[in-house]
């Protein structure tokens, strides 16, 4: 291993130790037993599964909001992440459960919706989505993918308010409500067509 690689690995391990101290639920565990792997060396965390652009844009902010809510229920050390991934162009965050009266699901929903407003590659606000396989891109990443011939120009459509997340919640009377986070609305207003 080259000296630069060793320095980078030590830096990453040091950062990950700090991150896990702040957010214990980022400590990787076996999905069935919840035990920490015997060979775990802090070279990665659960947050590494989140695409880099989203991690830059809101990864730690999301973890902070989750921690603050979990702290209210003395559940921070019990909370377990099952999987973090991208699906249909947006974030998916799966966990092993949380206190019933908490707002954990609302926080997860907020960031899953917000993820479509940030390029998963670089974290800049999105302006385009692809047709077919759904991905959301900023202007720069869209142009790079076209230049490298990963996508054709016709594969992209300019985002509009019709692309806004359609997360519908039902109240006890069965009426529908479309909650929209102010941060999502702000990004949509600034970057998406009318």
PDB file of N, CA, C and O in Angstrom, residues 108-163:
ATOM      1  N   UNK A 108     -37.693  10.306   7.692  1.00  0.00           N
ATOM      2  CA  UNK A 108     -37.261   9.481   6.562  1.00  0.00           C
ATOM      3  C   UNK A 108     -38.011   9.894   5.294  1.00  0.00           C
ATOM      4  O   UNK A 108     -37.402  10.074   4.236  1.00  0.00           O
ATOM      5  N   UNK A 109     -39.323  10.070   5.408  1.00  0.00           N
ATOM      6  CA  UNK A 109     -40.127  10.494   4.248  1.00  0.00           C
ATOM      7  C   UNK A 109     -39.626  11.818   3.691  1.00  0.00           C
ATOM      8  O   UNK A 109     -39.520  12.000   2.473  1.00  0.00           O
ATOM      9  N   UNK A 110     -39.318  12.750   4.580  1.00  0.00           N
ATOM     10  CA  UNK A 110     -38.830  14.072   4.152  1.00  0.00           C
ATOM     11  C   UNK A 110     -37.577  13.926   3.298  1.00  0.00           C
ATOM     12  O   UNK A 110     -37.485  14.503   2.210  1.00  0.00           O
ATOM     13  N   UNK A 111     -36.620  13.157   3.760  1.00  0.00           N
ATOM     14  CA  UNK A 111     -35.357  13.034   3.032  1.00  0.00           C
ATOM     15  C   UNK A 111     -35.479  12.146   1.791  1.00  0.00           C
ATOM     16  O   UNK A 111     -34.764  12.354   0.819  1.00  0.00           O
ATOM     17  N   UNK A 112     -36.383  11.188   1.814  1.00  0.00           N
ATOM     18  CA  UNK A 112     -36.630  10.421   0.591  1.00  0.00           C
ATOM     19  C   UNK A 112     -37.202  11.344  -0.487  1.00  0.00           C
ATOM     20  O   UNK A 112     -36.815  11.263  -1.651  1.00  0.00           O
ATOM     21  N   UNK A 113     -38.117  12.228  -0.108  1.00  0.00           N
ATOM     22  CA  UNK A 113     -38.659  13.202  -1.059  1.00  0.00           C
ATOM     23  C   UNK A 113     -37.594  14.205  -1.480  1.00  0.00           C
ATOM     24  O   UNK A 113     -37.461  14.544  -2.654  1.00  0.00           O
ATOM     25  N   UNK A 114     -36.828  14.677  -0.519  1.00  0.00           N
ATOM     26  CA  UNK A 114     -35.797  15.676  -0.792  1.00  0.00           C
ATOM     27  C   UNK A 114     -34.718  15.135  -1.730  1.00  0.00           C
ATOM     28  O   UNK A 114     -34.141  15.889  -2.518  1.00  0.00           O
ATOM     29  N   UNK A 115     -34.485  13.824  -1.692  1.00  0.00           N
ATOM     30  CA  UNK A 115     -33.424  13.243  -2.519  1.00  0.00           C
ATOM     31  C   UNK A 115     -33.655  13.469  -4.010  1.00  0.00           C
ATOM     32  O   UNK A 115     -32.692  13.572  -4.769  1.00  0.00           O
ATOM     33  N   UNK A 116     -34.902  13.578  -4.442  1.00  0.00           N
ATOM     34  CA  UNK A 116     -35.139  13.806  -5.872  1.00  0.00           C
ATOM     35  C   UNK A 116     -34.774  15.238  -6.270  1.00  0.00           C
ATOM     36  O   UNK A 116     -34.680  15.537  -7.456  1.00  0.00           O
ATOM     37  N   UNK A 117     -34.538  16.083  -5.307  1.00  0.00           N
ATOM     38  CA  UNK A 117     -34.187  17.482  -5.576  1.00  0.00           C
ATOM     39  C   UNK A 117     -32.684  17.711  -5.611  1.00  0.00           C
ATOM     40  O   UNK A 117     -32.230  18.819  -5.892  1.00  0.00           O
ATOM     41  N   UNK A 118     -31.900  16.665  -5.295  1.00  0.00           N
ATOM     42  CA  UNK A 118     -30.440  16.769  -5.307  1.00  0.00           C
ATOM     43  C   UNK A 118     -29.853  15.673  -6.187  1.00  0.00           C
ATOM     44  O   UNK A 118     -30.237  14.512  -6.076  1.00  0.00           O
ATOM     45  N   UNK A 119     -28.904  16.031  -7.014  1.00  0.00           N
ATOM     46  CA  UNK A 119     -28.214  15.074  -7.864  1.00  0.00           C
ATOM     47  C   UNK A 119     -27.504  14.043  -6.977  1.00  0.00           C
ATOM     48  O   UNK A 119     -26.738  14.415  -6.080  1.00  0.00           O
ATOM     49  N   UNK A 120     -27.770  12.786  -7.222  1.00  0.00           N
ATOM     50  CA  UNK A 120     -27.165  11.747  -6.387  1.00  0.00           C
ATOM     51  C   UNK A 120     -25.657  11.633  -6.599  1.00  0.00           C
ATOM     52  O   UNK A 120     -24.943  11.094  -5.762  1.00  0.00           O
ATOM     53  N   UNK A 121     -25.148  12.175  -7.703  1.00  0.00           N
ATOM     54  CA  UNK A 121     -23.716  12.086  -8.003  1.00  0.00           C
ATOM     55  C   UNK A 121     -22.912  13.179  -7.315  1.00  0.00           C
ATOM     56  O   UNK A 121     -21.836  12.931  -6.809  1.00  0.00           O
ATOM     57  N   UNK A 122     -23.437  14.433  -7.348  1.00  0.00           N
ATOM     58  CA  UNK A 122     -22.620  15.552  -6.868  1.00  0.00           C
ATOM     59  C   UNK A 122     -23.282  16.385  -5.780  1.00  0.00           C
ATOM     60  O   UNK A 122     -22.612  17.173  -5.122  1.00  0.00           O
ATOM     61  N   UNK A 123     -24.590  16.262  -5.589  1.00  0.00           N
ATOM     62  CA  UNK A 123     -25.276  16.997  -4.539  1.00  0.00           C
ATOM     63  C   UNK A 123     -25.837  18.350  -4.953  1.00  0.00           C
ATOM     64  O   UNK A 123     -26.472  19.024  -4.157  1.00  0.00           O
ATOM     65  N   UNK A 124     -25.636  18.742  -6.217  1.00  0.00           N
ATOM     66  CA  UNK A 124     -26.217  20.004  -6.687  1.00  0.00           C
ATOM     67  C   UNK A 124     -27.720  19.811  -6.920  1.00  0.00           C
ATOM     68  O   UNK A 124     -28.178  18.688  -7.132  1.00  0.00           O
ATOM     69  N   UNK A 125     -28.488  20.905  -6.921  1.00  0.00           N
ATOM     70  CA  UNK A 125     -29.927  20.774  -7.193  1.00  0.00           C
ATOM     71  C   UNK A 125     -30.194  20.158  -8.561  1.00  0.00           C
ATOM     72  O   UNK A 125     -29.501  20.437  -9.535  1.00  0.00           O
ATOM     73  N   UNK A 126     -31.198  19.286  -8.613  1.00  0.00           N
ATOM     74  CA  UNK A 126     -31.552  18.619  -9.858  1.00  0.00           C
ATOM     75  C   UNK A 126     -32.359  19.545 -10.762  1.00  0.00           C
ATOM     76  O   UNK A 126     -33.062  20.432 -10.290  1.00  0.00           O
ATOM     77  N   UNK A 127     -32.231  19.284 -12.048  1.00  0.00           N
ATOM     78  CA  UNK A 127     -33.011  20.011 -13.047  1.00  0.00           C
ATOM     79  C   UNK A 127     -33.613  19.052 -14.074  1.00  0.00           C
ATOM     80  O   UNK A 127     -34.494  19.428 -14.825  1.00  0.00           O
ATOM     81  N   UNK A 128     -33.113  17.803 -14.096  1.00  0.00           N
ATOM     82  CA  UNK A 128     -33.529  16.836 -15.108  1.00  0.00           C
ATOM     83  C   UNK A 128     -33.747  15.461 -14.487  1.00  0.00           C
ATOM     84  O   UNK A 128     -33.150  15.130 -13.468  1.00  0.00           O
ATOM     85  N   UNK A 129     -34.584  14.688 -15.153  1.00  0.00           N
ATOM     86  CA  UNK A 129     -34.698  13.264 -14.840  1.00  0.00           C
ATOM     87  C   UNK A 129     -34.614  12.501 -16.140  1.00  0.00           C
ATOM     88  O   UNK A 129     -34.894  13.038 -17.211  1.00  0.00           O
ATOM     89  N   UNK A 130     -34.208  11.268 -16.030  1.00  0.00           N
ATOM     90  CA  UNK A 130     -34.105  10.436 -17.219  1.00  0.00           C
ATOM     91  C   UNK A 130     -35.443   9.745 -17.461  1.00  0.00           C
ATOM     92  O   UNK A 130     -36.243   9.569 -16.546  1.00  0.00           O
ATOM     93  N   UNK A 131     -35.653   9.366 -18.706  1.00  0.00           N
ATOM     94  CA  UNK A 131     -36.810   8.542 -19.040  1.00  0.00           C
ATOM     95  C   UNK A 131     -36.348   7.096 -18.941  1.00  0.00           C
ATOM     96  O   UNK A 131     -35.163   6.807 -18.978  1.00  0.00           O
ATOM     97  N   UNK A 132     -37.252   6.173 -18.800  1.00  0.00           N
ATOM     98  CA  UNK A 132     -36.857   4.774 -18.634  1.00  0.00           C
ATOM     99  C   UNK A 132     -36.336   4.549 -17.218  1.00  0.00           C
ATOM    100  O   UNK A 132     -37.067   4.706 -16.255  1.00  0.00           O
ATOM    101  N   UNK A 133     -35.069   4.198 -17.103  1.00  0.00           N
ATOM    102  CA  UNK A 133     -34.438   4.034 -15.790  1.00  0.00           C
ATOM    103  C   UNK A 133     -34.384   5.419 -15.132  1.00  0.00           C
ATOM    104  O   UNK A 133     -33.737   6.315 -15.639  1.00  0.00           O
ATOM    105  N   UNK A 134     -35.071   5.590 -14.032  1.00  0.00           N
ATOM    106  CA  UNK A 134     -35.241   6.926 -13.452  1.00  0.00           C
ATOM    107  C   UNK A 134     -34.033   7.329 -12.614  1.00  0.00           C
ATOM    108  O   UNK A 134     -33.644   6.634 -11.677  1.00  0.00           O
ATOM    109  N   UNK A 135     -33.448   8.470 -12.994  1.00  0.00           N
ATOM    110  CA  UNK A 135     -32.373   9.093 -12.240  1.00  0.00           C
ATOM    111  C   UNK A 135     -32.584  10.602 -12.331  1.00  0.00           C
ATOM    112  O   UNK A 135     -33.085  11.100 -13.331  1.00  0.00           O
ATOM    113  N   UNK A 136     -32.185  11.315 -11.280  1.00  0.00           N
ATOM    114  CA  UNK A 136     -32.314  12.765 -11.251  1.00  0.00           C
ATOM    115  C   UNK A 136     -30.920  13.376 -11.304  1.00  0.00           C
ATOM    116  O   UNK A 136     -30.026  12.969 -10.561  1.00  0.00           O
ATOM    117  N   UNK A 137     -30.742  14.365 -12.212  1.00  0.00           N
ATOM    118  CA  UNK A 137     -29.424  14.944 -12.451  1.00  0.00           C
ATOM    119  C   UNK A 137     -29.447  16.471 -12.394  1.00  0.00           C
ATOM    120  O   UNK A 137     -30.429  17.098 -12.783  1.00  0.00           O
ATOM    121  N   UNK A 138     -28.318  17.020 -12.005  1.00  0.00           N
ATOM    122  CA  UNK A 138     -28.098  18.455 -12.154  1.00  0.00           C
ATOM    123  C   UNK A 138     -27.691  18.702 -13.611  1.00  0.00           C
ATOM    124  O   UNK A 138     -27.454  17.761 -14.372  1.00  0.00           O
ATOM    125  N   UNK A 139     -27.584  19.941 -13.991  1.00  0.00           N
ATOM    126  CA  UNK A 139     -27.203  20.316 -15.368  1.00  0.00           C
ATOM    127  C   UNK A 139     -25.824  19.754 -15.732  1.00  0.00           C
ATOM    128  O   UNK A 139     -25.633  19.172 -16.800  1.00  0.00           O
ATOM    129  N   UNK A 140     -24.846  19.911 -14.823  1.00  0.00           N
ATOM    130  CA  UNK A 140     -23.473  19.478 -15.116  1.00  0.00           C
ATOM    131  C   UNK A 140     -23.365  17.965 -15.312  1.00  0.00           C
ATOM    132  O   UNK A 140     -22.728  17.502 -16.259  1.00  0.00           O
ATOM    133  N   UNK A 141     -23.970  17.198 -14.420  1.00  0.00           N
ATOM    134  CA  UNK A 141     -23.883  15.737 -14.533  1.00  0.00           C
ATOM    135  C   UNK A 141     -24.647  15.237 -15.755  1.00  0.00           C
ATOM    136  O   UNK A 141     -24.210  14.302 -16.421  1.00  0.00           O
ATOM    137  N   UNK A 142     -25.773  15.878 -16.060  1.00  0.00           N
ATOM    138  CA  UNK A 142     -26.518  15.531 -17.286  1.00  0.00           C
ATOM    139  C   UNK A 142     -25.615  15.709 -18.498  1.00  0.00           C
ATOM    140  O   UNK A 142     -25.481  14.809 -19.329  1.00  0.00           O
ATOM    141  N   UNK A 143     -24.957  16.868 -18.586  1.00  0.00           N
ATOM    142  CA  UNK A 143     -24.082  17.143 -19.733  1.00  0.00           C
ATOM    143  C   UNK A 143     -22.902  16.180 -19.790  1.00  0.00           C
ATOM    144  O   UNK A 143     -22.503  15.741 -20.872  1.00  0.00           O
ATOM    145  N   UNK A 144     -22.357  15.836 -18.643  1.00  0.00           N
ATOM    146  CA  UNK A 144     -21.247  14.882 -18.607  1.00  0.00           C
ATOM    147  C   UNK A 144     -21.690  13.508 -19.122  1.00  0.00           C
ATOM    148  O   UNK A 144     -20.971  12.862 -19.893  1.00  0.00           O
ATOM    149  N   UNK A 145     -22.881  13.057 -18.710  1.00  0.00           N
ATOM    150  CA  UNK A 145     -23.375  11.753 -19.155  1.00  0.00           C
ATOM    151  C   UNK A 145     -23.656  11.750 -20.654  1.00  0.00           C
ATOM    152  O   UNK A 145     -23.455  10.737 -21.312  1.00  0.00           O
ATOM    153  N   UNK A 146     -24.113  12.865 -21.188  1.00  0.00           N
ATOM    154  CA  UNK A 146     -24.341  12.954 -22.634  1.00  0.00           C
ATOM    155  C   UNK A 146     -23.000  12.957 -23.367  1.00  0.00           C
ATOM    156  O   UNK A 146     -22.821  12.245 -24.357  1.00  0.00           O
ATOM    157  N   UNK A 147     -22.043  13.746 -22.858  1.00  0.00           N
ATOM    158  CA  UNK A 147     -20.714  13.827 -23.477  1.00  0.00           C
ATOM    159  C   UNK A 147     -20.028  12.465 -23.507  1.00  0.00           C
ATOM    160  O   UNK A 147     -19.388  12.097 -24.494  1.00  0.00           O
ATOM    161  N   UNK A 148     -20.157  11.699 -22.417  1.00  0.00           N
ATOM    162  CA  UNK A 148     -19.521  10.375 -22.356  1.00  0.00           C
ATOM    163  C   UNK A 148     -20.350   9.300 -23.056  1.00  0.00           C
ATOM    164  O   UNK A 148     -19.997   8.132 -23.031  1.00  0.00           O
ATOM    165  N   UNK A 149     -21.475   9.729 -23.604  1.00  0.00           N
ATOM    166  CA  UNK A 149     -22.373   8.851 -24.353  1.00  0.00           C
ATOM    167  C   UNK A 149     -23.001   7.754 -23.481  1.00  0.00           C
ATOM    168  O   UNK A 149     -23.338   6.669 -23.966  1.00  0.00           O
ATOM    169  N   UNK A 150     -23.164   8.042 -22.186  1.00  0.00           N
ATOM    170  CA  UNK A 150     -23.900   7.129 -21.315  1.00  0.00           C
ATOM    171  C   UNK A 150     -25.389   7.255 -21.576  1.00  0.00           C
ATOM    172  O   UNK A 150     -26.148   6.309 -21.420  1.00  0.00           O
ATOM    173  N   UNK A 151     -25.796   8.477 -21.935  1.00  0.00           N
ATOM    174  CA  UNK A 151     -27.186   8.771 -22.267  1.00  0.00           C
ATOM    175  C   UNK A 151     -27.220   9.653 -23.507  1.00  0.00           C
ATOM    176  O   UNK A 151     -26.293  10.405 -23.778  1.00  0.00           O
ATOM    177  N   UNK A 152     -28.326   9.590 -24.228  1.00  0.00           N
ATOM    178  CA  UNK A 152     -28.573  10.485 -25.361  1.00  0.00           C
ATOM    179  C   UNK A 152     -29.354  11.693 -24.832  1.00  0.00           C
ATOM    180  O   UNK A 152     -30.072  11.588 -23.834  1.00  0.00           O
ATOM    181  N   UNK A 153     -29.219  12.817 -25.497  1.00  0.00           N
ATOM    182  CA  UNK A 153     -29.931  14.048 -25.098  1.00  0.00           C
ATOM    183  C   UNK A 153     -31.426  13.805 -24.916  1.00  0.00           C
ATOM    184  O   UNK A 153     -32.049  14.345 -23.995  1.00  0.00           O
ATOM    185  N   UNK A 154     -32.012  12.969 -25.770  1.00  0.00           N
ATOM    186  CA  UNK A 154     -33.451  12.681 -25.695  1.00  0.00           C
ATOM    187  C   UNK A 154     -33.843  11.875 -24.457  1.00  0.00           C
ATOM    188  O   UNK A 154     -35.027  11.715 -24.174  1.00  0.00           O
ATOM    189  N   UNK A 155     -32.859  11.364 -23.743  1.00  0.00           N
ATOM    190  CA  UNK A 155     -33.143  10.569 -22.544  1.00  0.00           C
ATOM    191  C   UNK A 155     -33.484  11.428 -21.336  1.00  0.00           C
ATOM    192  O   UNK A 155     -33.859  10.900 -20.296  1.00  0.00           O
ATOM    193  N   UNK A 156     -33.349  12.744 -21.465  1.00  0.00           N
ATOM    194  CA  UNK A 156     -33.572  13.643 -20.333  1.00  0.00           C
ATOM    195  C   UNK A 156     -34.801  14.514 -20.563  1.00  0.00           C
ATOM    196  O   UNK A 156     -35.059  14.958 -21.671  1.00  0.00           O
ATOM    197  N   UNK A 157     -35.546  14.745 -19.484  1.00  0.00           N
ATOM    198  CA  UNK A 157     -36.638  15.711 -19.507  1.00  0.00           C
ATOM    199  C   UNK A 157     -36.402  16.728 -18.404  1.00  0.00           C
ATOM    200  O   UNK A 157     -35.892  16.389 -17.335  1.00  0.00           O
ATOM    201  N   UNK A 158     -36.742  17.966 -18.689  1.00  0.00           N
ATOM    202  CA  UNK A 158     -36.619  19.039 -17.698  1.00  0.00           C
ATOM    203  C   UNK A 158     -37.672  18.791 -16.622  1.00  0.00           C
ATOM    204  O   UNK A 158     -38.826  18.488 -16.928  1.00  0.00           O
ATOM    205  N   UNK A 159     -37.264  18.899 -15.368  1.00  0.00           N
ATOM    206  CA  UNK A 159     -38.198  18.665 -14.269  1.00  0.00           C
ATOM    207  C   UNK A 159     -39.231  19.778 -14.184  1.00  0.00           C
ATOM    208  O   UNK A 159     -38.931  20.945 -14.430  1.00  0.00           O
ATOM    209  N   UNK A 160     -40.436  19.399 -13.813  1.00  0.00           N
ATOM    210  CA  UNK A 160     -41.501  20.366 -13.605  1.00  0.00           C
ATOM    211  C   UNK A 160     -42.177  20.044 -12.280  1.00  0.00           C
ATOM    212  O   UNK A 160     -41.897  19.013 -11.659  1.00  0.00           O
ATOM    213  N   UNK A 161     -43.077  20.882 -11.871  1.00  0.00           N
ATOM    214  CA  UNK A 161     -43.772  20.653 -10.600  1.00  0.00           C
ATOM    215  C   UNK A 161     -44.605  19.375 -10.627  1.00  0.00           C
ATOM    216  O   UNK A 161     -44.936  18.840  -9.582  1.00  0.00           O
ATOM    217  N   UNK A 162     -44.911  18.887 -11.814  1.00  0.00           N
ATOM    218  CA  UNK A 162     -45.629  17.616 -11.907  1.00  0.00           C
ATOM    219  C   UNK A 162     -44.779  16.457 -11.405  1.00  0.00           C
ATOM    220  O   UNK A 162     -45.299  15.397 -11.072  1.00  0.00           O
ATOM    221  N   UNK A 163     -43.471  16.641 -11.350  1.00  0.00           N
ATOM    222  CA  UNK A 163     -42.568  15.609 -10.843  1.00  0.00           C
ATOM    223  C   UNK A 163     -42.452  15.620  -9.323  1.00  0.00           C
ATOM    224  O   UNK A 163     -41.772  14.781  -8.745  1.00  0.00           O
TER     225      UNK A 163
END
